[in-house]
Amino acid sequence: MTRAIQILLLAAMLGLLLRLLARGEYLYYVKPGFLPALIAAAVVLALMLLFVVKDAWSATAVEAHDGHEHDGHDHGGHDHAEPLAALLLALPLIVVLTVAPSPLGAYSATRGTGGAQTVERSFAPLPAGDPVELAVPEFVERAQSDDGSTVAGREVRLVGFVTPNPDGPWWLTRFVVSCCAADATAYRVVARGGPPLEADTWVALTGHWVRSAGAPDGIPTLQVVEYELAQPPSNPYAG
Amino acid sequence: MHRAPHAETGRRLPFGSVLPLVLLAAALAVVLVTRLTGWSATPGVAAFATVFLSIVVQATPFLVLGVLLSAAIVAFVPADLAERALPRNRALAVPVAGTAGILLPGCECASVPVASGLMRKGVTPAAALTFLLAAPAVNPIVLAATWVAFPDDHRMALARLLASLGAAMVVGWLWVAFGRTSWIRLPTRASTAEGTRWLTFRHGVVHDFLHAGGYLVVGGLISAVINVVLPASWVDSLAEQAIAGVLVLALLAVVMCICSEADAFVAASFTQFSPTAQLAFMVVGPMVDLKLVAMQAGIFGRGFAARFAPVTFVCAIVASVIVGWAIL
């Protein structure tokens, strides 16, 4: 593996991190708490790049002085046997440049390991004053716990995106991520009486919980009273 | 030129050298075509890209930490430290190394380069491999996450500790009994004798990062494809059966490539499965998953990974079933 390719690959990884950090797009992939780790990784990569460039520079200077032909090999006395698979380190940057970065959306919400299977928990009563701002996952868990008594009769406001449902009203959806987007779990709420909206539209719904006896999949229903379109949040995931 | 004695490992099988080139050429062609045609990603492709990038982005800091540690071990740790710290008897060194895994607070991406650094330092492969398997599963961060993820059943964290340590040690002992050092082909690189230690460290970091990073991308690619292509309902349909449930979650752990610090939360979400199946998910995941096997193939050689991964997979499942039956 030549120095030139090493430099290109390190630069590709560094470029990937810098781009995702500069635009805040890293939040599509990992949790906000991961920021310091990503910055530290970028700093180490930058130092690695610096040293490889410096070595290449001094190696070229030595060659020019000795009048040797550059044969593309390392002159520091090291064997370089990186497998060609190392070239794939350029791929993440290529993907970012080809496919515009986006958070997980409606396509993933109904696939993979399916919806959230929550455990019943005990919740404190909601604070006074309707409507109460709630995260979609918390609303789902409250509706499933204690017979929904903490949300019954209350008006709530939920923010999420639209996931089309072929068999009924669309689902208001939010993903919960515990480490990275590969482990995301979708939380869904049936938006009864909601306006017709495109998939992946972000929307804030105000409404109240509907006790639905026969919801086999555990997805609670919200009777929509009011809606307004919402900006996609900078952190698309909850939890 | 100072050539390391096993420098021929740099040569690869023809198809092995061609495959990454073909993949890269295909990727470049895709970029060109998409730019020229004004193509925009379909939801499926966008989902694939998000899962692929999340695996890579999430693993990169841990990989960087791992290669820094590995290079530091090779460059700065005295050569005889491992000999003094580990029992001379290889069978005794295995449990010591497994317990030492508690000390490395990271996930599996860091442990592969660290284990190769230990081997270069003269640690017996059985002990280094036991450490490789145990460290990502039994360190305090992972056990704390497991404790939090299963609030109603704290025996799960204990079961995870026991099953992971047990599986790692059994694999270590199997290596003592049957393993051959010739299966392991560590990548060539500078010996510590030449240059300054600082130079050795610097070259080691770059070399290990490129080496393991490329394979990390391979694993992330495969995992993301399966994640997006996987039929929505096959998992749920098999949850009811006891044995099939364990196998399904174990295979899912291999495919999903979730960081060991996060997998407990995912395991806890599989409430339709038995606790033993959930345990198998958490024991198999940090030991055998696609990105890990790809990295092992890259750092220790394909012949090694082809033997090591299946044996580890079986040991992890057996350990989970025994511990799950006894405790859960």
Coordinates of C-alpha atoms in Angstrom, one line a residue:
Chain A
M1 CA 0.0 0.0 0.0
T2 CA 1.5 3.3 -1.0
R3 CA 1.8 6.3 1.2
A4 CA -0.5 8.1 -1.2
I5 CA -3.3 5.7 -0.7
Q6 CA -2.8 5.7 3.1
I7 CA -3.1 9.5 3.0
L8 CA -6.2 9.4 0.8
L9 CA -7.9 6.8 3.1
L10 CA -7.1 8.7 6.3
A11 CA -8.3 11.9 4.7
A12 CA -11.5 10.2 3.6
M13 CA -12.3 9.0 7.1
L14 CA -11.4 12.4 8.6
G15 CA -13.5 14.2 5.9
L16 CA -16.4 12.0 6.8
L17 CA -16.3 12.8 10.5
L18 CA -15.7 16.6 9.9
R19 CA -18.6 16.8 7.5
L20 CA -21.0 15.0 9.8
L21 CA -19.9 17.0 12.8
A22 CA -20.0 20.4 10.9
R23 CA -23.6 19.9 9.7
G24 CA -24.9 18.1 12.8
E25 CA -25.7 15.1 10.7
Y26 CA -23.9 12.8 13.2
L27 CA -27.2 12.9 15.2
Y28 CA -28.8 10.8 12.4
Y29 CA -26.4 8.0 13.4
V30 CA -25.5 8.1 17.0
K31 CA -26.7 9.7 20.3
P32 CA -25.8 13.3 21.2
G33 CA -23.6 12.1 24.1
F34 CA -21.3 10.5 21.5
L35 CA -20.1 14.0 20.3
P36 CA -16.9 14.1 22.5
A37 CA -15.9 10.6 21.3
L38 CA -16.3 11.6 17.6
I39 CA -14.3 14.8 18.2
A40 CA -11.5 12.8 19.9
A41 CA -11.5 10.3 17.0
A42 CA -11.3 13.2 14.5
V43 CA -8.3 14.7 16.4
V44 CA -6.5 11.4 16.4
L45 CA -7.2 10.8 12.7
A46 CA -5.9 14.4 11.9
L47 CA -2.7 13.7 13.8
M48 CA -2.2 10.3 12.0
L49 CA -2.7 12.1 8.7
L50 CA -0.3 14.8 9.7
F51 CA 2.5 12.3 10.6
V52 CA 1.9 10.2 7.4
V53 CA 2.1 13.4 5.3
K54 CA 5.2 14.5 7.1
D55 CA 6.9 11.1 6.6
A56 CA 6.0 11.1 2.9
W57 CA 7.4 14.6 2.6
S58 CA 10.7 13.7 4.2
A59 CA 10.9 10.4 2.3
T60 CA 10.5 12.3 -1.0
A61 CA 13.1 14.8 0.0
V62 CA 15.6 11.9 0.8
E63 CA 14.8 10.3 -2.6
A64 CA 15.3 13.5 -4.5
H65 CA 18.6 13.9 -2.7
D66 CA 19.7 10.4 -3.5
G67 CA 18.4 10.5 -7.1
H68 CA 16.4 7.3 -6.5
E69 CA 13.3 6.6 -8.5
H70 CA 10.2 6.7 -6.5
D71 CA 8.8 3.2 -6.6
G72 CA 5.7 3.8 -4.5
H73 CA 6.9 1.9 -1.5
D74 CA 7.5 3.0 2.0
H75 CA 11.1 3.9 2.6
G76 CA 11.0 3.9 6.4
G77 CA 12.1 0.2 6.5
H78 CA 8.6 -1.1 7.0
D79 CA 6.6 -3.7 5.1
H80 CA 3.2 -2.5 4.3
A81 CA 0.7 -5.3 3.9
E82 CA -2.6 -3.6 4.4
P83 CA -5.2 -5.7 2.6
L84 CA -6.9 -4.1 -0.3
A85 CA -10.1 -4.2 1.9
A86 CA -8.6 -1.1 3.5
L87 CA -9.6 0.7 0.3
L88 CA -13.2 0.3 1.5
L89 CA -12.5 3.0 4.2
A90 CA -13.3 5.4 1.4
L91 CA -16.8 4.0 1.0
P92 CA -18.5 5.8 3.9
L93 CA -17.6 9.1 2.5
I94 CA -18.7 8.0 -1.0
V95 CA -22.1 7.0 0.5
V96 CA -22.5 10.3 2.2
L97 CA -21.7 12.1 -1.0
T98 CA -24.1 9.9 -3.1
V99 CA -27.0 9.4 -0.7
A100 CA -27.9 12.5 1.1
P101 CA -27.7 11.8 4.9
S102 CA -31.1 11.3 6.4
P103 CA -32.4 9.9 9.7
L104 CA -34.3 6.6 9.8
G105 CA -37.9 7.1 8.6
A106 CA -41.2 5.5 7.7
Y107 CA -39.5 2.8 5.6
S108 CA -37.6 1.4 8.6
A109 CA -40.5 2.0 11.1
T110 CA -42.4 -1.0 9.8
R111 CA -39.5 -3.3 9.1
G112 CA -36.8 -5.2 10.8
T113 CA -37.5 -6.3 14.3
G114 CA -40.8 -4.5 14.3
G115 CA -42.3 -2.2 16.8
A116 CA -41.5 -1.7 20.4
Q117 CA -42.5 -4.3 23.0
T118 CA -42.7 -2.4 26.2
V119 CA -42.8 -3.6 29.7
E120 CA -45.5 -2.2 32.0
R121 CA -44.1 0.4 34.3
S122 CA -45.6 2.7 36.9
F123 CA -45.7 6.4 36.0
A124 CA -46.2 9.5 38.0
P125 CA -49.3 11.5 37.1
L126 CA -48.9 14.0 34.2
P127 CA -48.4 17.6 35.2
A128 CA -51.5 19.8 35.4
G129 CA -52.6 21.9 32.4
D130 CA -53.7 20.6 29.0
P131 CA -52.3 19.9 26.5
V132 CA -49.3 18.2 28.0
E133 CA -46.2 17.9 25.8
L134 CA -45.1 14.3 25.7
A135 CA -42.5 12.3 23.8
V136 CA -44.1 9.6 21.6
P137 CA -42.3 6.7 23.4
E138 CA -43.5 7.9 26.8
F139 CA -47.1 8.2 25.5
V140 CA -46.9 4.7 24.2
E141 CA -45.6 3.3 27.5
R142 CA -48.1 5.3 29.6
A143 CA -50.9 4.0 27.4
Q144 CA -49.8 0.5 27.9
S145 CA -49.1 0.7 31.6
D146 CA -51.6 0.7 34.4
D147 CA -54.5 0.4 32.0
G148 CA -53.6 3.8 30.5
S149 CA -54.9 5.6 33.6
T150 CA -52.2 8.3 33.5
V151 CA -53.2 9.5 30.0
A152 CA -56.9 8.8 30.2
G153 CA -59.0 12.0 29.8
R154 CA -56.0 14.2 29.2
E155 CA -55.0 16.2 26.1
V156 CA -51.5 15.6 24.9
R157 CA -49.2 17.1 22.2
L158 CA -46.9 14.7 20.4
V159 CA -44.2 15.4 17.8
G160 CA -43.2 12.7 15.3
F161 CA -43.2 11.8 11.6
V162 CA -45.8 10.1 9.4
T163 CA -45.6 6.4 8.7
P164 CA -48.3 5.2 6.2
N165 CA -50.4 2.3 7.3
P166 CA -52.1 0.4 4.5
D167 CA -54.9 -0.8 6.8
G168 CA -56.0 2.4 8.5
P169 CA -55.0 5.8 9.7
W170 CA -51.2 6.6 9.5
W171 CA -49.0 6.2 12.5
L172 CA -47.3 9.1 14.3
T173 CA -43.8 7.6 14.7
R174 CA -40.6 8.3 16.7
F175 CA -37.5 6.1 16.9
V176 CA -35.7 5.4 20.2
V177 CA -31.9 4.8 19.8
S178 CA -29.9 3.3 22.6
C179 CA -26.5 3.6 21.0
C180 CA -26.6 4.0 17.2
A181 CA -29.3 4.0 14.6
A182 CA -28.6 0.2 13.9
D183 CA -30.3 -0.6 17.2
A184 CA -33.3 1.8 16.7
T185 CA -36.8 0.8 17.9
A186 CA -39.9 2.4 16.4
Y187 CA -42.7 3.7 18.7
R188 CA -46.0 4.3 16.9
V189 CA -49.3 5.9 17.7
V190 CA -52.4 5.5 15.5
A191 CA -53.4 9.0 14.4
R192 CA -57.2 8.7 14.2
G193 CA -58.8 11.6 12.4
G194 CA -55.4 13.0 11.3
P195 CA -55.1 14.9 8.1
P196 CA -53.8 13.1 5.0
L197 CA -50.0 13.6 4.9
E198 CA -47.0 12.3 3.0
A199 CA -44.7 9.7 4.5
D200 CA -41.9 11.1 6.7
T201 CA -43.7 14.5 7.2
W202 CA -42.9 15.9 10.6
V203 CA -46.0 16.9 12.5
A204 CA -47.2 17.9 16.0
L205 CA -50.5 16.4 16.9
T206 CA -52.8 17.5 19.8
G207 CA -55.4 15.0 20.9
H208 CA -56.5 12.5 23.5
W209 CA -55.9 8.8 24.0
V210 CA -58.6 6.4 22.9
R211 CA -59.1 3.3 24.9
S212 CA -59.1 0.6 22.2
A213 CA -59.8 -2.8 23.7
G214 CA -58.6 -5.0 20.9
A215 CA -55.2 -3.5 19.9
P216 CA -53.3 -6.8 19.6
D217 CA -50.0 -5.1 18.6
G218 CA -50.1 -2.8 21.6
I219 CA -50.1 0.4 19.4
P220 CA -52.2 3.0 21.2
T221 CA -54.6 5.3 19.4
L222 CA -54.8 9.1 19.5
Q223 CA -57.9 11.0 18.5
V224 CA -56.5 14.0 16.7
V225 CA -58.0 17.3 17.7
E226 CA -55.5 19.7 16.2
Y227 CA -52.4 19.4 14.1
E228 CA -49.6 21.6 12.8
L229 CA -46.6 20.8 10.6
A230 CA -43.3 20.7 12.5
Q231 CA -39.7 21.3 11.6
P232 CA -37.6 18.0 11.7
P233 CA -35.8 18.2 15.1
S234 CA -32.0 18.4 15.1
N235 CA -32.0 15.1 17.0
P236 CA -34.5 12.9 15.1
Y237 CA -34.5 10.2 17.8
A238 CA -36.0 10.1 21.2
G239 CA -34.7 8.5 24.4
Chain B
M1 CA 14.7 -3.6 4.0
H2 CA 14.0 -5.4 7.2
R3 CA 11.5 -8.0 6.3
A4 CA 9.5 -9.7 9.0
P5 CA 9.8 -13.5 8.9
H6 CA 6.1 -14.0 8.0
A7 CA 6.0 -11.3 5.3
E8 CA 4.3 -13.6 2.8
T9 CA 1.0 -12.9 4.6
G10 CA 0.8 -9.7 2.6
R11 CA 0.0 -11.8 -0.4
R12 CA -3.6 -12.7 -0.8
L13 CA -5.6 -15.1 -2.8
P14 CA -6.5 -13.7 -6.2
F15 CA -10.2 -13.3 -5.6
G16 CA -9.4 -11.8 -2.2
S17 CA -7.5 -9.0 -3.9
V18 CA -10.0 -8.5 -6.7
L19 CA -13.1 -8.3 -4.5
P20 CA -12.4 -5.0 -2.7
L21 CA -11.3 -3.5 -6.0
V22 CA -14.5 -4.5 -7.7
L23 CA -16.6 -3.2 -4.8
L24 CA -14.8 0.1 -4.9
A25 CA -15.1 0.4 -8.7
A26 CA -18.8 -0.4 -8.3
A27 CA -19.1 2.3 -5.7
L28 CA -17.4 4.9 -7.8
A29 CA -19.6 4.0 -10.8
V30 CA -22.6 4.4 -8.5
V31 CA -21.5 7.9 -7.5
L32 CA -20.9 8.9 -11.2
V33 CA -24.2 7.5 -12.4
T34 CA -26.2 9.1 -9.6
R35 CA -24.6 12.4 -10.2
L36 CA -25.2 12.2 -14.0
T37 CA -28.8 11.1 -13.9
G38 CA -29.9 13.3 -11.0
W39 CA -31.0 10.1 -9.2
S40 CA -32.2 10.5 -5.6
A41 CA -32.2 7.8 -3.1
T42 CA -35.3 5.6 -2.7
P43 CA -36.4 5.1 0.9
G44 CA -34.8 1.6 1.0
V45 CA -31.4 2.9 -0.2
A46 CA -31.6 5.8 2.3
A47 CA -32.4 3.4 5.1
F48 CA -29.4 1.2 4.0
A49 CA -27.1 4.2 4.0
T50 CA -28.3 5.3 7.5
V51 CA -27.7 1.9 9.0
F52 CA -24.4 1.4 7.3
L53 CA -23.1 4.8 8.3
S54 CA -24.4 4.5 11.9
I55 CA -22.4 1.2 12.3
V56 CA -19.2 2.9 10.9
V57 CA -19.6 6.2 12.8
Q58 CA -20.4 4.5 16.0
A59 CA -17.5 2.1 15.8
T60 CA -14.8 4.5 14.7
P61 CA -14.0 6.1 18.1
F62 CA -13.8 2.6 19.6
L63 CA -11.6 1.4 16.8
V64 CA -9.3 4.5 17.2
L65 CA -9.1 3.8 21.0
G66 CA -8.3 0.1 20.2
V67 CA -5.5 0.8 17.8
L68 CA -4.0 3.4 20.1
L69 CA -4.0 0.8 22.9
S70 CA -2.7 -1.9 20.7
A71 CA 0.1 0.2 19.3
A72 CA 1.0 1.4 22.8
I73 CA 1.2 -2.2 24.1
V74 CA 3.5 -3.1 21.2
A75 CA 5.7 0.0 21.5
F76 CA 5.9 0.8 25.2
V77 CA 5.1 -2.2 27.3
P78 CA 8.2 -4.1 28.3
A79 CA 8.6 -7.4 26.4
D80 CA 8.6 -9.6 29.5
L81 CA 5.6 -8.0 31.3
A82 CA 3.1 -10.4 29.8
E83 CA 5.3 -13.4 30.9
R84 CA 5.5 -12.1 34.4
A85 CA 1.8 -11.2 34.6
L86 CA 0.3 -14.4 33.2
P87 CA 0.8 -17.9 34.6
R88 CA 3.3 -19.9 32.7
N89 CA 0.8 -22.8 32.3
R90 CA -1.3 -21.9 29.3
A91 CA -4.4 -23.6 30.7
L92 CA -4.1 -21.4 33.8
A93 CA -3.4 -18.3 31.7
V94 CA -6.9 -18.6 30.1
P95 CA -9.0 -17.8 33.1
V96 CA -6.6 -15.0 34.2
A97 CA -6.9 -13.4 30.8
G98 CA -10.7 -13.8 30.8
T99 CA -11.0 -12.1 34.2
A100 CA -8.6 -9.4 33.0
G101 CA -11.2 -8.6 30.3
I102 CA -13.1 -6.8 33.0
L103 CA -10.4 -4.1 32.8
L104 CA -11.0 -2.9 29.2
P105 CA -13.9 -0.6 29.2
G106 CA -14.8 -0.7 25.5
C107 CA -16.8 -2.6 23.0
E108 CA -15.7 -5.3 20.6
C109 CA -14.2 -3.0 18.0
A110 CA -11.4 -2.1 20.4
S111 CA -10.7 -5.6 21.5
V112 CA -9.6 -7.0 18.2
P113 CA -6.6 -4.8 17.7
V114 CA -5.7 -5.0 21.4
A115 CA -5.7 -8.8 21.2
S116 CA -3.4 -8.7 18.2
G117 CA -1.1 -6.3 20.1
L118 CA -1.0 -8.7 23.0
M119 CA -0.1 -11.6 20.7
R120 CA 2.7 -9.6 19.1
K121 CA 4.0 -9.0 22.6
G122 CA 4.3 -12.7 23.1
V123 CA 1.1 -13.4 25.0
T124 CA 0.0 -17.0 24.3
P125 CA -2.8 -17.0 21.7
A126 CA -5.2 -18.9 23.9
A127 CA -5.0 -16.2 26.6
A128 CA -5.1 -13.3 24.0
L129 CA -8.2 -14.9 22.4
T130 CA -9.9 -15.4 25.7
F131 CA -9.3 -11.8 26.5
L132 CA -10.6 -10.8 23.0
L133 CA -13.9 -12.6 23.6
A134 CA -14.4 -11.7 27.3
A135 CA -13.4 -8.0 27.3
P136 CA -16.3 -6.6 25.3
A137 CA -18.9 -8.6 27.3
V138 CA -17.8 -8.5 30.9
N139 CA -16.5 -5.0 31.5
P140 CA -18.2 -2.7 34.0
I141 CA -19.9 -0.4 31.5
V142 CA -21.5 -3.3 29.6
L143 CA -22.6 -5.0 32.8
A144 CA -24.1 -1.7 34.1
A145 CA -26.0 -1.2 30.9
T146 CA -27.4 -4.8 31.2
W147 CA -28.4 -4.0 34.8
V148 CA -30.3 -0.9 33.7
A149 CA -31.8 -2.6 30.6
F150 CA -33.4 -5.4 32.7
P151 CA -34.8 -3.4 35.7
D152 CA -37.1 -6.3 36.8
D153 CA -34.6 -9.1 36.7
H154 CA -31.1 -8.2 37.8
R155 CA -30.1 -11.9 37.5
M156 CA -29.7 -11.1 33.8
A157 CA -26.4 -9.1 34.4
L158 CA -25.0 -11.9 36.5
A159 CA -26.1 -14.5 33.9
R160 CA -24.4 -12.4 31.2
L161 CA -21.1 -12.2 33.2
L162 CA -21.1 -16.0 33.9
A163 CA -22.1 -17.1 30.4
S164 CA -19.7 -14.8 28.6
L165 CA -16.8 -15.6 30.8
G166 CA -17.6 -19.3 30.6
A167 CA -17.8 -19.3 26.8
A168 CA -14.6 -17.2 26.4
M169 CA -12.7 -19.6 28.7
V170 CA -14.0 -22.7 27.0
V171 CA -12.9 -21.3 23.6
G172 CA -9.5 -20.5 25.2
W173 CA -9.1 -24.1 26.5
L174 CA -10.2 -25.5 23.2
W175 CA -7.4 -23.5 21.6
V176 CA -4.9 -24.8 24.1
A177 CA -6.0 -28.4 23.3
F178 CA -6.5 -28.2 19.5
G179 CA -5.4 -24.8 18.2
R180 CA -2.4 -24.3 16.0
T181 CA -0.4 -21.1 16.0
S182 CA 0.0 -21.5 12.2
W183 CA -3.6 -20.7 11.7
I184 CA -3.0 -17.1 12.9
R185 CA -1.3 -14.9 10.4
L186 CA -0.7 -11.6 12.0
P187 CA -0.2 -8.7 9.5
T188 CA 3.4 -7.8 9.0
R189 CA 4.7 -4.7 10.4
A190 CA 7.8 -3.1 11.8
S191 CA 9.5 -4.9 14.6
T192 CA 10.2 -3.0 17.8
A193 CA 14.0 -3.3 17.3
E194 CA 14.3 -0.6 14.7
G195 CA 13.6 3.0 15.0
T196 CA 12.4 4.7 18.1
R197 CA 9.5 3.5 20.2
W198 CA 7.6 6.6 19.2
L199 CA 8.1 5.8 15.5
T200 CA 6.9 2.2 16.1
F201 CA 3.8 3.5 17.9
R202 CA 3.0 5.9 15.1
H203 CA 3.4 3.4 12.3
G204 CA 1.4 0.8 14.4
V205 CA -1.6 3.1 14.8
V206 CA -1.8 4.0 11.1
H207 CA -1.3 0.4 10.0
D208 CA -3.8 -1.1 12.4
F209 CA -6.4 1.5 11.7
L210 CA -6.3 1.0 8.0
H211 CA -6.2 -2.8 8.4
A212 CA -9.1 -3.2 10.8
G213 CA -11.1 -0.2 9.5
G214 CA -11.4 -1.7 6.0
Y215 CA -12.9 -4.9 7.4
L216 CA -15.2 -2.9 9.7
V217 CA -16.7 -1.4 6.6
V218 CA -17.2 -4.8 5.0
G219 CA -19.1 -6.0 8.1
G220 CA -21.1 -2.8 8.3
L221 CA -22.1 -3.2 4.6
I222 CA -23.3 -6.8 5.0
S223 CA -25.2 -6.0 8.2
A224 CA -26.9 -2.9 6.6
V225 CA -28.0 -4.9 3.6
I226 CA -29.5 -7.7 5.7
N227 CA -31.1 -5.1 8.1
V228 CA -32.9 -3.5 5.2
V229 CA -33.7 -6.6 3.2
L230 CA -34.9 -8.7 6.2
P231 CA -38.6 -9.6 5.9
A232 CA -40.5 -7.7 8.6
S233 CA -42.2 -10.6 10.4
W234 CA -39.8 -13.6 10.3
V235 CA -38.4 -12.8 13.8
D236 CA -41.8 -12.7 15.5
S237 CA -43.1 -15.9 13.9
L238 CA -40.2 -17.9 15.5
A239 CA -40.4 -16.3 19.0
E240 CA -42.7 -18.9 20.4
Q241 CA -40.5 -21.9 20.1
A242 CA -37.9 -22.3 22.8
I243 CA -35.0 -23.7 20.8
A244 CA -35.7 -21.8 17.6
G245 CA -36.1 -18.7 19.7
V246 CA -32.5 -19.0 21.1
L247 CA -31.1 -19.7 17.6
V248 CA -33.0 -16.8 16.0
L249 CA -31.8 -14.3 18.5
A250 CA -28.2 -15.7 18.4
L251 CA -28.3 -15.3 14.6
L252 CA -29.8 -11.9 14.9
A253 CA -26.9 -10.9 17.1
V254 CA -24.5 -12.0 14.5
V255 CA -26.3 -10.0 11.8
M256 CA -27.2 -6.8 13.6
C257 CA -23.6 -5.9 14.7
I258 CA -24.8 -3.9 17.7
C259 CA -22.2 -2.5 20.0
S260 CA -21.9 -4.5 23.2
E261 CA -22.6 -1.3 25.2
A262 CA -26.0 -1.0 23.6
D263 CA -27.1 -4.6 23.0
A264 CA -28.7 -5.1 26.3
F265 CA -31.4 -2.5 25.5
V266 CA -32.1 -4.2 22.2
A267 CA -32.2 -7.6 23.9
A268 CA -34.7 -6.3 26.5
S269 CA -37.0 -5.1 23.7
F270 CA -37.4 -8.8 22.5
T271 CA -40.0 -9.4 25.2
Q272 CA -41.7 -12.1 23.1
F273 CA -38.6 -14.3 23.5
S274 CA -37.6 -16.3 26.5
P275 CA -35.0 -14.9 28.9
T276 CA -32.5 -17.6 27.8
A277 CA -32.9 -16.4 24.2
Q278 CA -32.3 -12.8 25.3
L279 CA -29.2 -13.9 27.1
A280 CA -27.9 -15.7 24.0
F281 CA -28.3 -12.5 22.1
M282 CA -26.1 -10.7 24.5
V283 CA -23.5 -13.4 24.8
V284 CA -23.1 -14.1 21.1
G285 CA -23.2 -10.5 19.9
P286 CA -19.9 -9.2 21.5
M287 CA -18.1 -12.5 20.4
V288 CA -19.4 -13.2 16.9
D289 CA -20.9 -10.6 14.7
L290 CA -20.3 -9.8 11.0
K291 CA -18.1 -6.8 11.5
L292 CA -16.1 -8.6 14.2
V293 CA -15.6 -11.7 12.1
A294 CA -14.6 -9.5 9.1
M295 CA -12.0 -7.7 11.3
Q296 CA -10.7 -11.0 12.7
A297 CA -10.3 -12.2 9.2
G298 CA -8.4 -9.1 8.4
I299 CA -6.1 -9.1 11.4
F300 CA -5.6 -12.8 12.1
G301 CA -6.2 -14.2 8.7
R302 CA -9.2 -15.9 6.9
G303 CA -8.2 -19.4 7.9
F304 CA -8.3 -18.4 11.5
A305 CA -11.6 -16.6 11.3
A306 CA -13.2 -19.6 9.4
R307 CA -12.4 -21.9 12.4
F308 CA -12.7 -19.5 15.3
A309 CA -16.1 -17.8 14.6
P310 CA -18.2 -21.0 14.3
V311 CA -16.6 -22.6 17.4
T312 CA -17.1 -19.4 19.3
F313 CA -20.7 -19.2 18.1
V314 CA -21.5 -22.8 19.3
C315 CA -19.7 -22.3 22.7
A316 CA -21.6 -19.0 23.3
I317 CA -25.0 -20.6 22.6
V318 CA -24.2 -23.6 24.8
A319 CA -23.0 -21.4 27.6
S320 CA -26.1 -19.2 27.4
V321 CA -28.4 -22.2 27.5
I322 CA -26.7 -23.8 30.5
V323 CA -26.5 -20.5 32.5
G324 CA -30.0 -19.6 31.4
W325 CA -31.4 -22.9 32.5
A326 CA -29.6 -22.7 35.9
I327 CA -30.2 -19.1 36.8
L328 CA -33.0 -17.5 34.8

